[in-house]
PDB file of C-alpha atoms in Angstrom:
ATOM      1  CA  MET A   1     -23.706  21.806  13.055  1.00  0.00           C
ATOM      2  CA  ARG A   2     -25.271  25.084  11.970  1.00  0.00           C
ATOM      3  CA  ARG A   3     -28.631  23.371  11.409  1.00  0.00           C
ATOM      4  CA  HIS A   4     -28.566  21.918  14.911  1.00  0.00           C
ATOM      5  CA  LEU A   5     -27.740  25.334  16.351  1.00  0.00           C
ATOM      6  CA  LEU A   6     -30.657  26.929  14.503  1.00  0.00           C
ATOM      7  CA  ARG A   7     -32.993  24.217  15.767  1.00  0.00           C
ATOM      8  CA  LEU A   8     -31.776  24.771  19.311  1.00  0.00           C
ATOM      9  CA  LEU A   9     -32.315  28.515  19.026  1.00  0.00           C
ATOM     10  CA  ALA A  10     -35.779  27.968  17.583  1.00  0.00           C
ATOM     11  CA  LEU A  11     -36.627  25.607  20.445  1.00  0.00           C
ATOM     12  CA  LEU A  12     -35.401  28.116  23.010  1.00  0.00           C
ATOM     13  CA  ALA A  13     -37.441  30.868  21.374  1.00  0.00           C
ATOM     14  CA  LEU A  14     -40.527  28.646  21.383  1.00  0.00           C
ATOM     15  CA  CYS A  15     -40.042  27.844  25.081  1.00  0.00           C
ATOM     16  CA  PHE A  16     -39.681  31.546  25.853  1.00  0.00           C
ATOM     17  CA  VAL A  17     -42.877  32.418  23.987  1.00  0.00           C
ATOM     18  CA  ALA A  18     -44.746  29.565  25.694  1.00  0.00           C
ATOM     19  CA  LEU A  19     -43.562  30.753  29.106  1.00  0.00           C
ATOM     20  CA  GLN A  20     -44.733  34.291  28.413  1.00  0.00           C
ATOM     21  CA  ALA A  21     -48.094  32.936  27.263  1.00  0.00           C
ATOM     22  CA  VAL A  22     -48.469  31.075  30.562  1.00  0.00           C
ATOM     23  CA  PHE A  23     -47.658  34.214  32.543  1.00  0.00           C
ATOM     24  CA  LEU A  24     -50.050  36.246  30.400  1.00  0.00           C
ATOM     25  CA  LEU A  25     -52.875  33.769  30.941  1.00  0.00           C
ATOM     26  CA  ARG A  26     -52.329  33.715  34.697  1.00  0.00           C
ATOM     27  CA  VAL A  27     -52.342  37.507  34.872  1.00  0.00           C
ATOM     28  CA  ALA A  28     -55.475  37.677  32.691  1.00  0.00           C
ATOM     29  CA  LEU A  29     -57.293  35.319  35.083  1.00  0.00           C
ATOM     30  CA  MET A  30     -56.563  37.741  37.922  1.00  0.00           C
ATOM     31  CA  VAL A  31     -58.964  40.225  36.360  1.00  0.00           C
ATOM     32  CA  VAL A  32     -61.798  38.142  37.840  1.00  0.00           C
ATOM     33  CA  VAL A  33     -60.128  35.457  39.982  1.00  0.00           C
ATOM     34  CA  ASP A  34     -58.414  36.234  43.296  1.00  0.00           C
ATOM     35  CA  PRO A  35     -55.037  34.439  43.445  1.00  0.00           C
ATOM     36  CA  GLN A  36     -55.099  31.881  46.235  1.00  0.00           C
ATOM     37  CA  SER A  37     -51.352  31.888  46.841  1.00  0.00           C
ATOM     38  CA  THR A  38     -48.118  33.320  45.481  1.00  0.00           C
ATOM     39  CA  THR A  39     -44.770  31.787  44.608  1.00  0.00           C
ATOM     40  CA  PHE A  40     -43.222  33.538  47.607  1.00  0.00           C
ATOM     41  CA  GLN A  41     -45.922  32.259  49.965  1.00  0.00           C
ATOM     42  CA  ARG A  42     -45.451  28.687  48.781  1.00  0.00           C
ATOM     43  CA  SER A  43     -41.696  28.937  49.300  1.00  0.00           C
ATOM     44  CA  GLU A  44     -42.284  30.356  52.790  1.00  0.00           C
ATOM     45  CA  ALA A  45     -44.703  27.538  53.643  1.00  0.00           C
ATOM     46  CA  TRP A  46     -42.075  24.999  52.597  1.00  0.00           C
ATOM     47  CA  ARG A  47     -39.394  26.783  54.629  1.00  0.00           C
ATOM     48  CA  LEU A  48     -41.578  26.786  57.752  1.00  0.00           C
ATOM     49  CA  LEU A  49     -42.369  23.103  57.281  1.00  0.00           C
ATOM     50  CA  VAL A  50     -38.697  22.171  56.884  1.00  0.00           C
ATOM     51  CA  GLU A  51     -37.306  24.421  59.635  1.00  0.00           C
ATOM     52  CA  LYS A  52     -40.084  24.272  62.228  1.00  0.00           C
ATOM     53  CA  ARG A  53     -41.968  21.125  61.289  1.00  0.00           C
ATOM     54  CA  GLN A  54     -45.209  23.106  61.241  1.00  0.00           C
ATOM     55  CA  ILE A  55     -46.851  25.855  59.216  1.00  0.00           C
ATOM     56  CA  LEU A  56     -48.272  28.649  61.345  1.00  0.00           C
ATOM     57  CA  TRP A  57     -50.198  30.673  58.796  1.00  0.00           C
ATOM     58  CA  SER A  58     -52.644  33.551  58.840  1.00  0.00           C
ATOM     59  CA  GLN A  59     -54.284  34.965  55.717  1.00  0.00           C
ATOM     60  CA  ASP A  60     -57.810  36.039  54.848  1.00  0.00           C
ATOM     61  CA  TRP A  61     -58.679  37.724  51.549  1.00  0.00           C
ATOM     62  CA  VAL A  62     -60.813  40.856  51.809  1.00  0.00           C
ATOM     63  CA  PRO A  63     -62.095  42.863  48.804  1.00  0.00           C
ATOM     64  CA  ALA A  64     -60.885  46.384  48.066  1.00  0.00           C
ATOM     65  CA  ASP A  65     -63.917  48.044  49.662  1.00  0.00           C
ATOM     66  CA  ARG A  66     -63.020  46.363  52.972  1.00  0.00           C
ATOM     67  CA  LEU A  67     -59.420  47.563  52.932  1.00  0.00           C
ATOM     68  CA  SER A  68     -58.972  50.729  54.958  1.00  0.00           C
ATOM     69  CA  GLN A  69     -58.281  53.718  52.741  1.00  0.00           C
ATOM     70  CA  HIS A  70     -55.843  54.813  55.426  1.00  0.00           C
ATOM     71  CA  LEU A  71     -53.849  51.628  54.811  1.00  0.00           C
ATOM     72  CA  GLN A  72     -53.975  52.069  51.049  1.00  0.00           C
ATOM     73  CA  ARG A  73     -52.714  55.629  51.356  1.00  0.00           C
ATOM     74  CA  ALA A  74     -50.025  54.654  53.873  1.00  0.00           C
ATOM     75  CA  VAL A  75     -48.645  51.836  51.718  1.00  0.00           C
ATOM     76  CA  ILE A  76     -48.531  54.002  48.614  1.00  0.00           C
ATOM     77  CA  ALA A  77     -46.865  56.839  50.560  1.00  0.00           C
ATOM     78  CA  SER A  78     -44.268  54.452  51.954  1.00  0.00           C
ATOM     79  CA  GLU A  79     -43.625  52.064  49.057  1.00  0.00           C
ATOM     80  CA  ASP A  80     -44.454  53.842  45.811  1.00  0.00           C
ATOM     81  CA  ALA A  81     -45.483  57.508  45.956  1.00  0.00           C
ATOM     82  CA  THR A  82     -46.117  57.733  42.191  1.00  0.00           C
ATOM     83  CA  PHE A  83     -48.061  54.473  41.989  1.00  0.00           C
ATOM     84  CA  THR A  84     -51.076  56.001  40.255  1.00  0.00           C
ATOM     85  CA  ASP A  85     -48.948  57.839  37.690  1.00  0.00           C
ATOM     86  CA  HIS A  86     -46.332  55.395  36.401  1.00  0.00           C
ATOM     87  CA  SER A  87     -46.805  52.461  34.041  1.00  0.00           C
ATOM     88  CA  GLY A  88     -45.364  49.898  36.439  1.00  0.00           C
ATOM     89  CA  VAL A  89     -41.681  50.784  36.306  1.00  0.00           C
ATOM     90  CA  GLU A  90     -39.876  53.839  37.660  1.00  0.00           C
ATOM     91  CA  TRP A  91     -36.858  53.935  35.366  1.00  0.00           C
ATOM     92  CA  ASP A  92     -35.240  56.856  37.206  1.00  0.00           C
ATOM     93  CA  ALA A  93     -35.473  54.960  40.502  1.00  0.00           C
ATOM     94  CA  ILE A  94     -33.949  51.859  38.918  1.00  0.00           C
ATOM     95  CA  GLU A  95     -31.074  53.905  37.513  1.00  0.00           C
ATOM     96  CA  LYS A  96     -30.399  55.505  40.908  1.00  0.00           C
ATOM     97  CA  ALA A  97     -30.575  52.131  42.652  1.00  0.00           C
ATOM     98  CA  TRP A  98     -28.155  50.683  40.087  1.00  0.00           C
ATOM     99  CA  ASP A  99     -25.666  53.489  40.710  1.00  0.00           C
ATOM    100  CA  ARG A 100     -25.919  53.059  44.485  1.00  0.00           C
ATOM    101  CA  ASN A 101     -25.481  49.306  44.252  1.00  0.00           C
ATOM    102  CA  GLN A 102     -22.415  49.702  42.025  1.00  0.00           C
ATOM    103  CA  ARG A 103     -20.860  51.820  44.771  1.00  0.00           C
ATOM    104  CA  VAL A 104     -21.859  49.177  47.337  1.00  0.00           C
ATOM    105  CA  GLN A 105     -20.189  46.435  45.321  1.00  0.00           C
ATOM    106  CA  ALA A 106     -17.039  48.536  45.083  1.00  0.00           C
ATOM    107  CA  ARG A 107     -17.026  48.859  48.884  1.00  0.00           C
ATOM    108  CA  VAL A 108     -17.442  45.112  49.275  1.00  0.00           C
ATOM    109  CA  ALA A 109     -14.563  44.475  46.881  1.00  0.00           C
ATOM    110  CA  ALA A 110     -12.367  46.811  48.927  1.00  0.00           C
ATOM    111  CA  ASN A 111     -13.537  45.456  52.277  1.00  0.00           C
ATOM    112  CA  PRO A 112     -15.289  42.045  52.141  1.00  0.00           C
ATOM    113  CA  LYS A 113     -16.279  42.337  55.834  1.00  0.00           C
ATOM    114  CA  ALA A 114     -18.095  45.628  55.366  1.00  0.00           C
ATOM    115  CA  ARG A 115     -21.796  45.642  56.233  1.00  0.00           C
ATOM    116  CA  VAL A 116     -23.718  46.977  53.271  1.00  0.00           C
ATOM    117  CA  LYS A 117     -27.303  47.135  52.069  1.00  0.00           C
ATOM    118  CA  ILE A 118     -28.392  46.428  48.518  1.00  0.00           C
ATOM    119  CA  VAL A 119     -30.954  49.025  47.473  1.00  0.00           C
ATOM    120  CA  GLY A 120     -33.881  48.252  45.170  1.00  0.00           C
ATOM    121  CA  GLY A 121     -35.962  50.497  42.957  1.00  0.00           C
ATOM    122  CA  SER A 122     -39.100  48.392  42.746  1.00  0.00           C
ATOM    123  CA  THR A 123     -42.617  49.763  42.408  1.00  0.00           C
ATOM    124  CA  ILE A 124     -45.635  48.106  44.016  1.00  0.00           C
ATOM    125  CA  THR A 125     -46.421  46.455  40.671  1.00  0.00           C
ATOM    126  CA  GLN A 126     -42.888  45.069  40.382  1.00  0.00           C
ATOM    127  CA  GLN A 127     -43.034  43.721  43.923  1.00  0.00           C
ATOM    128  CA  LEU A 128     -46.331  42.044  43.106  1.00  0.00           C
ATOM    129  CA  ALA A 129     -44.915  40.552  39.894  1.00  0.00           C
ATOM    130  CA  LYS A 130     -41.954  39.096  41.765  1.00  0.00           C
ATOM    131  CA  ASN A 131     -43.929  37.677  44.691  1.00  0.00           C
ATOM    132  CA  LEU A 132     -46.839  36.348  42.639  1.00  0.00           C
ATOM    133  CA  LEU A 133     -45.124  34.416  39.901  1.00  0.00           C
ATOM    134  CA  LEU A 134     -41.330  34.489  40.172  1.00  0.00           C
ATOM    135  CA  SER A 135     -38.502  33.177  42.310  1.00  0.00           C
ATOM    136  CA  GLY A 136     -36.542  35.247  44.785  1.00  0.00           C
ATOM    137  CA  GLU A 137     -33.204  34.817  43.033  1.00  0.00           C
ATOM    138  CA  ARG A 138     -31.369  37.956  41.961  1.00  0.00           C
ATOM    139  CA  THR A 139     -30.241  37.450  38.396  1.00  0.00           C
ATOM    140  CA  VAL A 140     -30.448  39.528  35.247  1.00  0.00           C
ATOM    141  CA  LEU A 141     -32.797  36.996  33.631  1.00  0.00           C
ATOM    142  CA  ARG A 142     -35.145  36.967  36.623  1.00  0.00           C
ATOM    143  CA  LYS A 143     -35.158  40.772  36.739  1.00  0.00           C
ATOM    144  CA  GLY A 144     -35.934  40.882  33.032  1.00  0.00           C
ATOM    145  CA  GLN A 145     -38.837  38.489  33.503  1.00  0.00           C
ATOM    146  CA  GLU A 146     -40.057  40.636  36.384  1.00  0.00           C
ATOM    147  CA  LEU A 147     -40.238  43.645  34.079  1.00  0.00           C
ATOM    148  CA  VAL A 148     -42.211  41.662  31.493  1.00  0.00           C
ATOM    149  CA  VAL A 149     -44.734  40.431  34.089  1.00  0.00           C
ATOM    150  CA  THR A 150     -44.959  43.946  35.505  1.00  0.00           C
ATOM    151  CA  LEU A 151     -46.014  45.282  32.108  1.00  0.00           C
ATOM    152  CA  MET A 152     -48.551  42.461  31.819  1.00  0.00           C
ATOM    153  CA  LEU A 153     -50.061  43.384  35.190  1.00  0.00           C
ATOM    154  CA  GLU A 154     -50.252  47.043  34.270  1.00  0.00           C
ATOM    155  CA  GLY A 155     -51.695  46.272  30.853  1.00  0.00           C
ATOM    156  CA  LEU A 156     -54.444  43.892  31.988  1.00  0.00           C
ATOM    157  CA  LEU A 157     -55.340  44.976  35.525  1.00  0.00           C
ATOM    158  CA  SER A 158     -56.507  48.297  36.907  1.00  0.00           C
ATOM    159  CA  LYS A 159     -54.351  50.082  39.464  1.00  0.00           C
ATOM    160  CA  GLN A 160     -57.038  49.425  42.070  1.00  0.00           C
ATOM    161  CA  ARG A 161     -56.946  45.688  41.327  1.00  0.00           C
ATOM    162  CA  ILE A 162     -53.139  45.622  41.482  1.00  0.00           C
ATOM    163  CA  LEU A 163     -53.213  47.308  44.892  1.00  0.00           C
ATOM    164  CA  GLU A 164     -55.984  44.980  46.097  1.00  0.00           C
ATOM    165  CA  ILE A 165     -54.017  41.856  45.167  1.00  0.00           C
ATOM    166  CA  TYR A 166     -50.816  43.305  46.631  1.00  0.00           C
ATOM    167  CA  LEU A 167     -52.387  44.177  49.987  1.00  0.00           C
ATOM    168  CA  ASN A 168     -54.020  40.769  50.279  1.00  0.00           C
ATOM    169  CA  ASN A 169     -50.806  38.837  49.650  1.00  0.00           C
ATOM    170  CA  VAL A 170     -47.884  40.884  50.947  1.00  0.00           C
ATOM    171  CA  GLU A 171     -45.954  39.562  53.953  1.00  0.00           C
ATOM    172  CA  TRP A 172     -46.367  41.328  57.315  1.00  0.00           C
ATOM    173  CA  GLY A 173     -44.506  38.880  59.526  1.00  0.00           C
ATOM    174  CA  GLU A 174     -43.598  35.211  59.648  1.00  0.00           C
ATOM    175  CA  GLY A 175     -46.666  33.394  58.394  1.00  0.00           C
ATOM    176  CA  VAL A 176     -48.686  36.633  58.379  1.00  0.00           C
ATOM    177  CA  PHE A 177     -49.900  37.540  54.893  1.00  0.00           C
ATOM    178  CA  GLY A 178     -52.333  40.186  53.761  1.00  0.00           C
ATOM    179  CA  ALA A 179     -53.886  43.237  55.374  1.00  0.00           C
ATOM    180  CA  GLN A 180     -56.610  41.380  57.258  1.00  0.00           C
ATOM    181  CA  ALA A 181     -54.165  38.999  58.930  1.00  0.00           C
ATOM    182  CA  ALA A 182     -51.827  41.902  59.758  1.00  0.00           C
ATOM    183  CA  ALA A 183     -54.619  44.003  61.262  1.00  0.00           C
ATOM    184  CA  ARG A 184     -55.700  41.072  63.403  1.00  0.00           C
ATOM    185  CA  HIS A 185     -52.159  40.118  64.396  1.00  0.00           C
ATOM    186  CA  TYR A 186     -50.923  43.554  65.449  1.00  0.00           C
ATOM    187  CA  PHE A 187     -54.056  45.504  66.386  1.00  0.00           C
ATOM    188  CA  ARG A 188     -56.829  42.930  66.990  1.00  0.00           C
ATOM    189  CA  THR A 189     -59.071  44.637  64.468  1.00  0.00           C
ATOM    190  CA  ASP A 190     -60.207  44.253  60.867  1.00  0.00           C
ATOM    191  CA  ALA A 191     -58.436  45.691  57.843  1.00  0.00           C
ATOM    192  CA  ALA A 192     -61.456  47.913  57.190  1.00  0.00           C
ATOM    193  CA  ARG A 193     -61.166  49.543  60.635  1.00  0.00           C
ATOM    194  CA  LEU A 194     -57.477  50.489  60.641  1.00  0.00           C
ATOM    195  CA  GLY A 195     -56.904  54.110  61.598  1.00  0.00           C
ATOM    196  CA  PRO A 196     -54.222  56.417  60.136  1.00  0.00           C
ATOM    197  CA  ALA A 197     -51.617  55.720  62.834  1.00  0.00           C
ATOM    198  CA  GLN A 198     -52.145  51.951  62.681  1.00  0.00           C
ATOM    199  CA  ALA A 199     -52.001  51.974  58.889  1.00  0.00           C
ATOM    200  CA  ALA A 200     -48.759  53.954  58.903  1.00  0.00           C
ATOM    201  CA  ARG A 201     -47.195  51.502  61.380  1.00  0.00           C
ATOM    202  CA  LEU A 202     -48.055  48.575  59.108  1.00  0.00           C
ATOM    203  CA  ALA A 203     -46.693  50.370  56.052  1.00  0.00           C
ATOM    204  CA  VAL A 204     -43.335  50.890  57.770  1.00  0.00           C
ATOM    205  CA  MET A 205     -42.964  47.146  58.258  1.00  0.00           C
ATOM    206  CA  LEU A 206     -43.239  46.128  54.609  1.00  0.00           C
ATOM    207  CA  PRO A 207     -39.574  46.343  53.559  1.00  0.00           C
ATOM    208  CA  ALA A 208     -38.502  43.978  56.373  1.00  0.00           C
ATOM    209  CA  PRO A 209     -41.576  42.474  58.082  1.00  0.00           C
ATOM    210  CA  LYS A 210     -39.795  39.655  59.901  1.00  0.00           C
ATOM    211  CA  ARG A 211     -37.325  42.103  61.452  1.00  0.00           C
ATOM    212  CA  PHE A 212     -39.904  44.717  62.432  1.00  0.00           C
ATOM    213  CA  GLU A 213     -42.285  42.055  63.747  1.00  0.00           C
ATOM    214  CA  LYS A 214     -39.891  41.518  66.655  1.00  0.00           C
ATOM    215  CA  ARG A 215     -40.027  45.206  67.612  1.00  0.00           C
ATOM    216  CA  PRO A 216     -43.215  46.708  66.140  1.00  0.00           C
ATOM    217  CA  GLY A 217     -43.088  49.574  68.629  1.00  0.00           C
ATOM    218  CA  SER A 218     -39.425  50.507  68.142  1.00  0.00           C
ATOM    219  CA  ALA A 219     -38.351  54.126  67.932  1.00  0.00           C
ATOM    220  CA  TYR A 220     -37.584  53.729  64.237  1.00  0.00           C
ATOM    221  CA  VAL A 221     -41.023  52.292  63.432  1.00  0.00           C
ATOM    222  CA  VAL A 222     -42.794  54.997  65.430  1.00  0.00           C
ATOM    223  CA  GLY A 223     -40.741  57.809  63.884  1.00  0.00           C
ATOM    224  CA  ARG A 224     -41.003  56.503  60.338  1.00  0.00           C
ATOM    225  CA  ALA A 225     -44.752  55.944  60.811  1.00  0.00           C
ATOM    226  CA  ALA A 226     -45.188  59.583  61.815  1.00  0.00           C
ATOM    227  CA  THR A 227     -43.455  60.666  58.606  1.00  0.00           C
ATOM    228  CA  ILE A 228     -45.658  58.412  56.491  1.00  0.00           C
ATOM    229  CA  GLN A 229     -48.805  59.580  58.258  1.00  0.00           C
ATOM    230  CA  ALA A 230     -47.914  63.183  57.466  1.00  0.00           C
ATOM    231  CA  ARG A 231     -47.716  62.290  53.770  1.00  0.00           C
ATOM    232  CA  MET A 232     -50.917  60.257  53.546  1.00  0.00           C
ATOM    233  CA  ASP A 233     -53.282  63.156  52.840  1.00  0.00           C
ATOM    234  CA  ASP A 234     -51.349  63.947  49.659  1.00  0.00           C
ATOM    235  CA  VAL A 235     -51.721  60.414  48.270  1.00  0.00           C
ATOM    236  CA  GLU A 236     -54.119  59.884  45.377  1.00  0.00           C
ATOM    237  CA  LEU A 237     -55.892  56.518  45.527  1.00  0.00           C
ATOM    238  CA  PRO A 238     -56.334  54.524  42.321  1.00  0.00           C
ATOM    239  CA  ARG A 239     -59.804  54.221  40.791  1.00  0.00           C
TER     240      ARG A 239
END
């Protein structure tokens, strides 16, 4: 019995190592190869096919030098102000998010009908790790794997490359992925030509693109965009 248990543990350990090797190889390829799709995008394509019997899709990769610096600054200001300084994970932010979510869960336990919002503490690199290679499930194991892939991204790719891949794959509406598609969809322009106000408006949408897509000119979006625009000059771009 003990021998069988040891064999099982050894097999599980081998599978874990093999999985990490696969992730490491895929991240290493991204140094020179632009990822053509992400796990999240493939799941969205399947959802659209099942629910709507068609896939309305817009995405067009553009290199970093054709991504508006205004957009880069706006996204960093909105999503991850210390992007250029941290090593992929903001541990203080995760701790604060954990504490807030514990309080949320206590509220739900006391009042199951209460409307609450689960708060995350993810950096841009963590968001990229999750969307690129992992599922959307919220489990401890998946979160642990996200941290491992995040460290792989930070260890093998430059900050500029991480931001380039993120901006070319992030969702900006149903079937709208990447900065070029978003610039075309909302402003009828190219990602390279986005001005500060346009960039700030797009940055606001990232936490909930499908919701904000319905009201891109809402008072909240406009007000939040003004706040982000005021912060953009203080943002340091990665090199």
